[in-house]
Amino acid sequence: MTVKERYRRVIDWFSEAMPVAETEIRYSNPYELLVAVILSAQCTDKRINLVTPALFEAFPTPESLAASSQEEIFEYIKSVSYPNNKARSLLGMARKLVEDFNGQVPSDIESLTSLPGVGRKTANVILAVVFDNAAMAVDTHVFRVSERIGLTTGSKTPLQTERTLMRHLPEEIVPLAHHWLILHGRYVCKARRPLCLDCGLKPVCRYYNKSESSKPENAHGSAD
């Protein structure tokens, strides 16, 4: 199977099986999504959705967050991973957002990644979700699923995965494909125990077909 054919079949399957795919983080404006995505690093969306309502009630705007302290923020996010670091990042992000961007979340990757706590992955989430840009955020799910299916081959870094996906995916579906891969990795193509038998991508999945071909009965004929 060629790379082009694999991409076409994967896109066709997701388009039919998951025509609507969205972030599971709850937010009501770009500022809230930015805060939530910073908090979500190495933490589940479920946990973030439990934490953010009280946080957003206390700090509904970048200006209110910028006027707070790291200690105050910590009290609202202490149940997430690395709360001290994230409280510091949120405070720095809010202050820079107010000072340099008039409290508005910027729409380009250079400005976004200039904010404390915002790396390329977080910036791409904002670009894809808020601004519907052709930006591919590569988290652990996207990195794993892309390699397993065979959309990438031997990628060593998230940036390599991002570039490969961007090279082969039609620009107009990139924001949607980002969610396809995340949700598929979260609920089907799990890290430790992928649910291969429940997956509709078996016919085109490199991981599944390699696993099947390596089984003794397939290598030496039927066991019966």
XYZ file of N, CA and C in Angstrom:
672
model
N 0.840 -1.198 0.000
C 0.000 0.000 0.000
C 0.873 1.245 0.000
N 0.592 2.149 -0.887
C 1.362 3.383 -0.938
C 0.960 4.314 0.206
N 1.826 5.279 0.478
C 1.519 6.261 1.509
C 0.246 7.030 1.147
N 0.139 7.418 -0.105
C -1.030 8.172 -0.564
C -2.314 7.374 -0.372
N -2.262 6.094 -0.683
C -3.435 5.239 -0.537
C -3.808 5.065 0.935
N -2.807 4.888 1.789
C -3.094 4.738 3.224
C -3.765 5.994 3.776
N -3.232 7.145 3.437
C -3.848 8.390 3.904
C -5.284 8.515 3.398
N -5.498 8.194 2.141
C -6.845 8.321 1.590
C -7.825 7.425 2.321
N -7.425 6.202 2.588
C -8.324 5.256 3.255
C -8.553 5.620 4.711
N -7.519 6.133 5.373
C -7.681 6.576 6.764
C -8.622 7.778 6.833
N -8.429 8.722 5.944
C -9.299 9.907 5.911
C -10.739 9.494 5.610
N -10.924 8.600 4.666
C -12.275 8.143 4.315
C -12.943 7.484 5.514
N -12.199 6.662 6.236
C -12.794 5.963 7.386
C -13.178 6.940 8.494
N -12.269 7.839 8.832
C -12.579 8.814 9.883
C -13.743 9.725 9.466
N -13.776 10.113 8.209
C -14.842 10.993 7.731
C -16.208 10.359 7.916
N -16.268 9.040 7.770
C -17.537 8.329 7.947
C -17.787 7.971 9.404
N -16.755 7.509 10.096
C -16.936 7.033 11.474
C -16.963 8.152 12.504
N -16.298 9.282 12.205
C -16.198 10.373 13.169
C -16.307 11.715 12.447
N -17.475 11.966 11.827
C -17.612 13.213 11.057
C -17.509 14.466 11.912
N -17.878 14.352 13.185
C -17.760 15.468 14.118
C -16.751 15.079 15.189
N -15.699 15.856 15.317
C -14.671 15.588 16.327
C -14.201 16.916 16.894
N -14.312 17.064 18.205
C -13.986 18.327 18.854
C -13.168 18.092 20.109
N -12.547 19.152 20.605
C -11.818 19.044 21.853
C -12.778 18.715 22.990
N -12.319 17.930 23.941
C -13.140 17.584 25.102
C -12.918 18.561 26.265
N -12.041 19.511 26.063
C -11.851 20.565 27.056
C -13.016 21.550 26.946
N -13.584 21.901 28.092
C -14.698 22.851 28.102
C -14.168 24.274 28.283
N -14.606 25.163 27.403
C -14.151 26.551 27.438
C -15.199 27.423 26.756
N -15.162 28.722 26.987
C -16.145 29.610 26.365
C -15.508 30.736 25.565
N -14.174 30.859 25.610
C -13.500 31.893 24.821
C -12.029 31.517 24.655
N -11.302 32.185 23.776
C -9.898 31.823 23.534
C -9.023 31.867 24.786
N -9.236 32.837 25.637
C -8.458 32.933 26.877
C -8.649 31.678 27.729
N -9.890 31.240 27.891
C -10.152 30.057 28.712
C -9.520 28.809 28.103
N -9.587 28.677 26.781
C -8.964 27.513 26.150
C -7.456 27.542 26.353
N -6.849 28.706 26.221
C -5.404 28.814 26.404
C -5.009 28.388 27.815
N -5.734 28.870 28.811
C -5.465 28.480 30.200
C -5.623 26.970 30.356
N -6.709 26.422 29.836
C -6.987 24.999 30.001
C -5.945 24.122 29.319
N -5.494 24.530 28.140
C -4.502 23.718 27.423
C -3.153 23.757 28.139
N -2.790 24.905 28.696
C -1.567 24.974 29.500
C -1.669 24.018 30.682
N -2.829 23.983 31.313
C -3.028 23.104 32.464
C -3.052 21.633 32.071
N -3.425 21.346 30.828
C -3.654 19.953 30.426
C -2.379 19.161 30.165
N -1.233 19.814 30.150
C 0.022 19.090 29.905
C 0.199 17.991 30.946
N 0.336 16.749 30.474
C 0.515 15.575 31.331
C -0.603 15.454 32.365
N -1.794 15.806 31.938
C -2.958 15.719 32.809
C -4.163 15.426 31.924
N -5.192 14.812 32.467
C -6.347 14.453 31.657
C -7.298 15.636 31.474
N -8.006 15.628 30.346
C -9.012 16.656 30.116
C -10.104 16.587 31.177
N -10.405 15.393 31.648
C -11.427 15.229 32.687
C -11.040 15.994 33.943
N -9.798 15.883 34.345
C -9.323 16.606 35.523
C -9.358 18.112 35.285
N -8.935 18.532 34.112
C -8.927 19.963 33.805
C -10.334 20.537 33.848
N -11.297 19.788 33.335
C -12.680 20.265 33.336
C -13.269 20.352 34.742
N -12.694 19.629 35.681
C -13.127 19.732 37.073
C -12.536 20.964 37.752
N -11.355 21.351 37.311
C -10.613 22.432 37.955
C -10.990 23.814 37.411
N -11.216 23.907 36.114
C -11.328 25.230 35.497
C -12.570 26.055 35.855
N -13.725 25.460 36.136
C -14.870 26.328 36.459
C -14.600 27.305 37.601
N -14.049 26.830 38.697
C -13.750 27.717 39.832
C -12.629 28.691 39.477
N -11.651 28.212 38.702
C -10.542 29.079 38.285
C -11.057 30.225 37.425
N -11.934 29.919 36.469
C -12.461 30.959 35.585
C -13.432 31.889 36.295
N -14.091 31.381 37.309
C -14.964 32.261 38.091
C -14.134 33.276 38.870
N -13.000 32.808 39.386
C -12.122 33.705 40.144
C -11.345 34.649 39.243
N -10.959 34.152 38.070
C -10.142 34.946 37.134
C -10.774 34.881 35.747
N -11.831 35.634 35.512
C -12.579 35.520 34.249
C -11.908 36.164 33.039
N -10.872 36.949 33.268
C -10.194 37.645 32.170
C -8.681 37.548 32.344
N -7.932 37.780 31.277
C -6.471 37.828 31.419
C -6.033 38.890 32.423
N -6.753 40.006 32.463
C -6.394 41.094 33.379
C -6.524 40.655 34.833
N -7.588 39.939 35.151
C -7.773 39.483 36.536
C -6.745 38.432 36.916
N -6.383 37.566 35.975
C -5.355 36.562 36.252
C -3.998 37.231 36.411
N -3.723 38.224 35.586
C -2.440 38.936 35.654
C -2.282 39.691 36.963
N -3.387 40.105 37.559
C -3.345 40.875 38.801
C -3.285 39.999 40.039
N -3.305 38.672 39.834
C -3.279 37.745 40.972
C -1.841 37.399 41.330
N -1.655 36.352 42.071
C -0.318 35.887 42.446
C -0.208 34.395 42.168
N 1.018 33.909 42.127
C 1.232 32.483 41.899
C 0.581 31.662 42.998
N 0.631 32.167 44.215
C 0.060 31.449 45.352
C -1.461 31.350 45.223
N -2.082 32.422 44.779
C -3.537 32.409 44.609
C -3.945 31.405 43.533
N -3.241 31.434 42.415
C -3.560 30.521 41.314
C -3.365 29.079 41.749
N -2.304 28.832 42.489
C -1.991 27.474 42.942
C -3.167 26.847 43.679
N -3.838 27.613 44.500
C -4.943 27.074 45.297
C -6.056 26.507 44.427
N -6.215 27.040 43.234
C -7.273 26.566 42.335
C -6.836 25.382 41.479
N -5.545 25.187 41.313
C -5.073 24.153 40.380
C -4.211 23.103 41.059
N -4.222 23.054 42.376
C -3.289 22.176 43.090
C -3.540 20.685 42.852
N -4.698 20.336 42.279
C -4.968 18.924 42.006
C -4.477 18.474 40.634
N -3.947 19.393 39.823
C -3.425 18.998 38.519
C -1.944 18.633 38.649
N -1.378 18.080 37.601
C 0.048 17.751 37.627
C 0.892 19.026 37.595
N 1.988 19.012 38.318
C 2.951 20.123 38.352
C 2.282 21.479 38.612
N 1.516 21.590 39.689
C 0.748 22.825 39.915
C 1.603 24.060 40.143
N 2.751 23.919 40.786
C 3.608 25.091 41.005
C 4.104 25.675 39.694
N 4.609 24.798 38.833
C 5.104 25.260 37.537
C 3.987 25.870 36.697
N 2.821 25.236 36.730
C 1.709 25.724 35.914
C 1.146 27.030 36.457
N 1.141 27.189 37.777
C 0.692 28.466 38.351
C 1.618 29.594 37.916
N 2.914 29.320 37.909
C 3.890 30.312 37.463
C 3.695 30.628 35.975
N 3.470 29.587 35.178
C 3.264 29.798 33.737
C 1.998 30.598 33.465
N 0.924 30.283 34.162
C -0.341 30.994 33.946
C -0.213 32.469 34.301
N 0.470 32.746 35.389
C 0.654 34.142 35.787
C 1.491 34.889 34.748
N 2.589 34.272 34.322
C 3.441 34.896 33.316
C 2.725 35.067 31.997
N 1.961 34.059 31.605
C 1.201 34.135 30.357
C 0.218 35.295 30.393
N -0.543 35.395 31.487
C -1.559 36.441 31.594
C -0.926 37.827 31.562
N 0.171 38.005 32.270
C 0.830 39.315 32.306
C 1.354 39.711 30.930
N 1.932 38.761 30.213
C 2.436 39.076 28.873
C 1.282 39.316 27.909
N 0.202 38.561 28.077
C -0.965 38.742 27.228
C -1.524 40.155 27.386
N -1.557 40.629 28.625
C -2.072 41.972 28.895
C -1.098 43.047 28.418
N 0.179 42.846 28.723
C 1.177 43.870 28.415
C 1.494 43.974 26.928
N 1.578 42.836 26.245
C 2.034 42.839 24.857
C 0.927 42.667 23.823
N -0.216 42.113 24.226
C -1.264 41.797 23.246
C -2.632 42.357 23.631
N -2.629 43.332 24.527
C -3.877 44.009 24.907
C -4.937 43.026 25.415
N -4.466 41.953 26.041
C -5.384 40.974 26.609
C -6.033 40.043 25.610
N -5.599 40.101 24.345
C -6.179 39.259 23.297
C -5.242 38.101 22.951
N -5.791 36.917 22.810
C -4.989 35.753 22.427
C -4.552 35.928 20.977
N -3.253 35.924 20.709
C -2.774 36.142 19.334
C -3.079 34.968 18.424
N -3.021 35.219 17.132
C -3.409 34.205 16.152
C -2.249 33.723 15.288
N -1.011 33.925 15.729
C 0.139 33.400 14.988
C 1.052 32.654 15.943
N 1.736 31.675 15.411
C 2.494 30.755 16.253
C 3.670 31.445 16.949
N 4.287 32.416 16.294
C 5.422 33.105 16.920
C 4.977 33.866 18.162
N 3.861 34.569 18.079
C 3.363 35.319 19.234
C 2.889 34.373 20.333
N 2.204 33.325 19.936
C 1.703 32.375 20.934
C 2.839 31.720 21.706
N 3.873 31.290 21.002
C 4.974 30.606 21.676
C 5.873 31.568 22.453
N 5.619 32.858 22.333
C 6.354 33.818 23.173
C 5.750 33.915 24.565
N 4.564 33.332 24.752
C 3.893 33.368 26.043
C 4.445 32.286 26.966
N 4.696 32.594 28.224
C 5.155 31.571 29.179
C 4.191 30.394 29.220
N 4.747 29.189 29.224
C 3.935 27.985 29.309
C 3.351 27.513 27.999
N 3.624 28.233 26.913
C 3.046 27.878 25.612
C 4.140 27.384 24.678
N 4.145 26.085 24.429
C 5.059 25.505 23.455
C 4.364 25.338 22.115
N 5.018 24.679 21.209
C 4.474 24.533 19.850
C 3.159 23.745 19.849
N 3.085 22.697 20.666
C 1.858 21.894 20.700
C 0.673 22.738 21.168
N 0.851 23.458 22.270
C -0.227 24.297 22.799
C -0.620 25.366 21.791
N 0.375 25.990 21.170
C 0.091 27.023 20.171
C -0.720 26.452 19.013
N -0.371 25.259 18.560
C -1.092 24.653 17.444
C -2.526 24.295 17.824
N -2.746 23.899 19.084
C -4.121 23.654 19.536
C -4.944 24.923 19.405
N -4.401 26.038 19.885
C -5.121 27.307 19.811
C -5.380 27.696 18.362
N -4.377 27.565 17.518
C -4.541 27.927 16.104
C -5.605 27.075 15.421
N -5.627 25.773 15.736
C -6.576 24.869 15.091
C -7.988 25.042 15.640
N -8.109 25.104 16.972
C -9.430 25.100 17.600
C -10.077 26.479 17.561
N -9.325 27.506 17.903
C -9.891 28.860 17.976
C -9.981 29.506 16.599
N -8.904 29.387 15.833
C -8.831 30.123 14.572
C -9.044 29.253 13.330
N -9.263 27.932 13.564
C -9.515 26.989 12.471
C -8.406 27.010 11.423
N -7.182 27.199 11.893
C -6.027 27.180 10.999
C -5.578 25.747 10.742
N -4.861 25.562 9.654
C -4.286 24.253 9.350
C -3.047 24.069 10.222
N -3.272 23.696 11.473
C -2.185 23.506 12.432
C -2.366 22.151 13.098
N -1.331 21.356 13.133
C -1.394 20.005 13.691
C -0.655 19.954 15.026
N -1.414 19.902 16.103
C -0.815 19.763 17.432
C -0.511 18.297 17.682
N 0.733 17.983 17.962
C 1.141 16.593 18.161
C 1.361 16.334 19.641
N 0.390 15.658 20.252
C 0.554 15.210 21.632
C 0.942 13.734 21.606
N 0.934 13.087 22.764
C 1.352 11.683 22.812
C 0.425 10.795 21.994
N -0.882 11.118 21.958
C -1.824 10.309 21.192
C -1.559 10.430 19.697
N -1.435 11.646 19.215
C -1.192 11.860 17.785
C 0.127 11.210 17.369
N 1.147 11.369 18.198
C 2.463 10.793 17.898
C 2.382 9.271 17.785
N 1.698 8.642 18.756
C 1.594 7.178 18.789
C 0.713 6.644 17.671
N -0.470 7.208 17.516
C -1.425 6.701 16.529
C -0.903 6.863 15.105
N -0.291 7.995 14.818
C 0.243 8.225 13.471
C 1.276 7.181 13.092
N 2.132 6.851 14.033
C 3.180 5.860 13.772
C 2.597 4.462 13.659
N 1.669 4.122 14.544
C 1.090 2.786 14.505
C 0.337 2.527 13.207
N -0.507 3.452 12.827
C -1.298 3.266 11.604
C -0.388 3.196 10.386
N 0.670 3.998 10.402
C 1.571 4.053 9.265
C 1.510 5.368 8.530
N 0.900 6.384 9.167
C 0.876 7.714 8.568
C 2.248 8.366 8.650
N 3.016 7.967 9.643
C 4.413 8.386 9.747
C 5.274 7.139 9.832
N 6.547 7.293 9.580
C 7.465 6.152 9.635
C 8.750 6.568 10.322
N 8.937 6.086 11.525
C 10.180 6.341 12.241
C 10.368 7.756 12.735
N 9.302 8.491 12.926
C 9.440 9.851 13.462
C 10.013 9.795 14.867
N 11.001 10.614 15.122
C 11.658 10.629 16.428
C 11.147 11.745 17.326
N 10.555 12.764 16.742
C 10.118 13.921 17.513
C 8.706 14.331 17.083
N 7.980 15.034 17.957
C 6.668 15.558 17.564
C 6.734 16.462 16.335
N 7.817 17.222 16.199
C 7.942 18.113 15.048
C 8.041 17.320 13.754
N 8.769 16.210 13.760
C 8.848 15.363 12.573
C 7.478 14.805 12.216
N 6.736 14.376 13.238
C 5.376 13.870 13.004
C 4.491 14.964 12.437
N 4.571 16.143 13.028
C 3.771 17.278 12.546
C 4.048 17.566 11.077
N 5.311 17.622 10.710
C 5.677 17.952 9.330
C 5.210 16.886 8.353
N 5.303 15.625 8.746
C 4.860 14.544 7.868
C 3.352 14.601 7.669
N 2.608 14.768 8.742
C 1.154 14.843 8.637
C 0.721 16.045 7.805
N 1.366 17.173 8.016
C 1.023 18.379 7.273
C 1.338 18.231 5.782
N 2.338 17.426 5.473
C 2.727 17.224 4.078
C 1.692 16.373 3.328
N 1.022 15.468 4.048
C 0.145 14.505 3.379
C -1.348 14.763 3.564
N -1.726 15.490 4.610
C -3.144 15.739 4.850
C -3.621 16.955 4.057
N -4.795 16.890 3.466
C -5.350 18.087 2.820
C -5.502 19.207 3.848
N -5.105 20.389 3.490
C -5.072 21.509 4.436
C -6.410 21.750 5.111
N -7.484 21.591 4.367
C -8.795 21.933 4.911
C -9.279 20.977 6.004
N -8.691 19.775 6.107
C -9.151 18.846 7.141
C -8.164 18.717 8.304
N -7.066 19.458 8.266
C -6.060 19.326 9.323
C -6.636 19.566 10.723
N -7.408 20.641 10.957
C -7.957 20.835 12.313
C -8.827 19.671 12.775
N -9.611 19.109 11.853
C -10.450 17.958 12.185
C -9.607 16.708 12.410
N -8.606 16.497 11.560
C -7.743 15.319 11.686
C -7.001 15.310 13.012
N -6.645 16.472 13.503
C -6.016 16.595 14.816
C -6.884 15.929 15.880
N -8.180 16.204 15.862
C -9.095 15.614 16.847
C -9.350 14.136 16.559
N -9.404 13.757 15.293
C -9.552 12.342 14.964
C -8.476 11.508 15.647
N -7.235 11.927 15.483
C -6.114 11.138 15.988
C -6.067 11.140 17.507
N -6.371 12.284 18.122
C -6.382 12.349 19.584
C -7.454 11.427 20.160
N -8.673 11.550 19.656
C -9.773 10.763 20.203
C -9.584 9.270 19.922
N -9.042 8.950 18.755
C -8.782 7.539 18.436
C -7.728 6.968 19.391
N -6.716 7.762 19.687
C -5.691 7.317 20.615
C -6.181 7.220 22.044
N -7.107 8.084 22.402
C -7.621 8.112 23.775
C -8.547 6.932 24.061
N -9.346 6.546 23.059
C -10.396 5.562 23.320
C -10.238 4.227 22.599
N -9.439 4.170 21.554
C -9.282 2.920 20.809
C -7.818 2.492 20.748
N -6.985 3.309 20.143
C -5.579 2.954 19.958
C -4.776 3.352 21.196
N -5.116 2.730 22.309
C -4.526 3.085 23.597
C -3.065 2.672 23.660
N -2.326 3.315 24.548
C -0.882 3.103 24.602
C -0.525 1.664 24.957
N -1.086 1.153 26.033
C -0.672 -0.170 26.502
C -1.469 -1.298 25.874
N -2.765 -1.098 25.721
C -3.603 -2.154 25.162
C -4.516 -1.594 24.078
N -4.001 -1.442 22.891
C -4.853 -0.942 21.806
C -5.992 -1.921 21.529
N -7.182 -1.382 21.306
C -8.359 -2.212 21.070
C -8.470 -2.536 19.582
N -7.514 -3.283 19.104
C -7.399 -3.540 17.667
C -8.634 -4.236 17.100
N -9.200 -5.176 17.853
C -10.340 -5.924 17.327
C -11.576 -5.053 17.167
N -11.619 -3.932 17.873
C -12.747 -3.012 17.769
C -12.487 -1.875 16.783
N -11.340 -1.886 16.143
C -10.924 -0.753 15.322
C -11.243 -0.976 13.846
N -11.900 0.007 13.260
C -12.244 -0.082 11.844
C -11.086 0.170 10.909
N -9.936 0.553 11.469
C -8.770 0.821 10.636
C -7.863 -0.396 10.462
N -8.285 -1.540 10.961
C -7.466 -2.756 10.862
C -6.951 -3.027 9.451
N -7.771 -2.893 8.419
C -7.291 -3.240 7.075
C -6.111 -2.393 6.605
N -5.980 -1.182 7.139
C -4.898 -0.308 6.664
C -3.849 -0.036 7.726
N -4.016 -0.606 8.918
C -3.115 -0.298 10.034
C -1.841 -1.131 9.975
N -0.731 -0.469 9.887
C 0.556 -1.153 9.809
C 0.831 -1.967 11.063
N 0.535 -1.401 12.226
C 0.769 -2.071 13.509
C -0.028 -3.369 13.595
N -1.323 -3.307 13.267
C -2.181 -4.488 13.377
C -1.737 -5.568 12.405
N -1.497 -5.184 11.173
C -1.143 -6.178 10.167
C 0.226 -6.792 10.411
N 1.131 -5.996 10.964
C 2.443 -6.545 11.330
C 2.303 -7.520 12.480
N 1.464 -7.199 13.448
C 1.242 -8.080 14.588
C 0.612 -9.397 14.148
N -0.354 -9.298 13.243
C -1.026 -10.501 12.763
C -0.083 -11.397 11.969
N 0.742 -10.790 11.138
C 1.637 -11.583 10.287
C 2.739 -12.267 11.076
N 3.002 -11.741 12.301
C 4.078 -12.319 13.104
C 3.608 -13.472 13.981
N 2.291 -13.726 14.010
C 1.773 -14.823 14.830
C 2.181 -16.157 14.219
N 2.501 -17.169 15.040
C 3.011 -18.441 14.537
C 2.103 -19.095 13.512
N 0.770 -19.050 13.727
C -0.127 -19.740 12.787
C -0.124 -19.059 11.430
N 0.159 -17.737 11.422
C 0.223 -17.025 10.143
C 1.566 -17.236 9.456
N 2.604 -17.420 10.269
C 3.928 -17.605 9.685
C 4.128 -19.004 9.125
N 3.421 -20.002 9.705
C 3.677 -21.392 9.305
C 2.417 -22.111 8.839
N 1.394 -21.332 8.559
C 0.163 -21.962 8.114
C -0.802 -22.128 9.255
N -1.968 -22.596 8.974
C -2.999 -22.761 9.989
C -2.591 -23.772 11.032
N -2.973 -23.506 12.294
C -2.643 -24.420 13.385
C -3.552 -25.643 13.360
N -4.640 -25.583 12.581
C -5.570 -26.713 12.551
C -5.015 -27.761 11.610
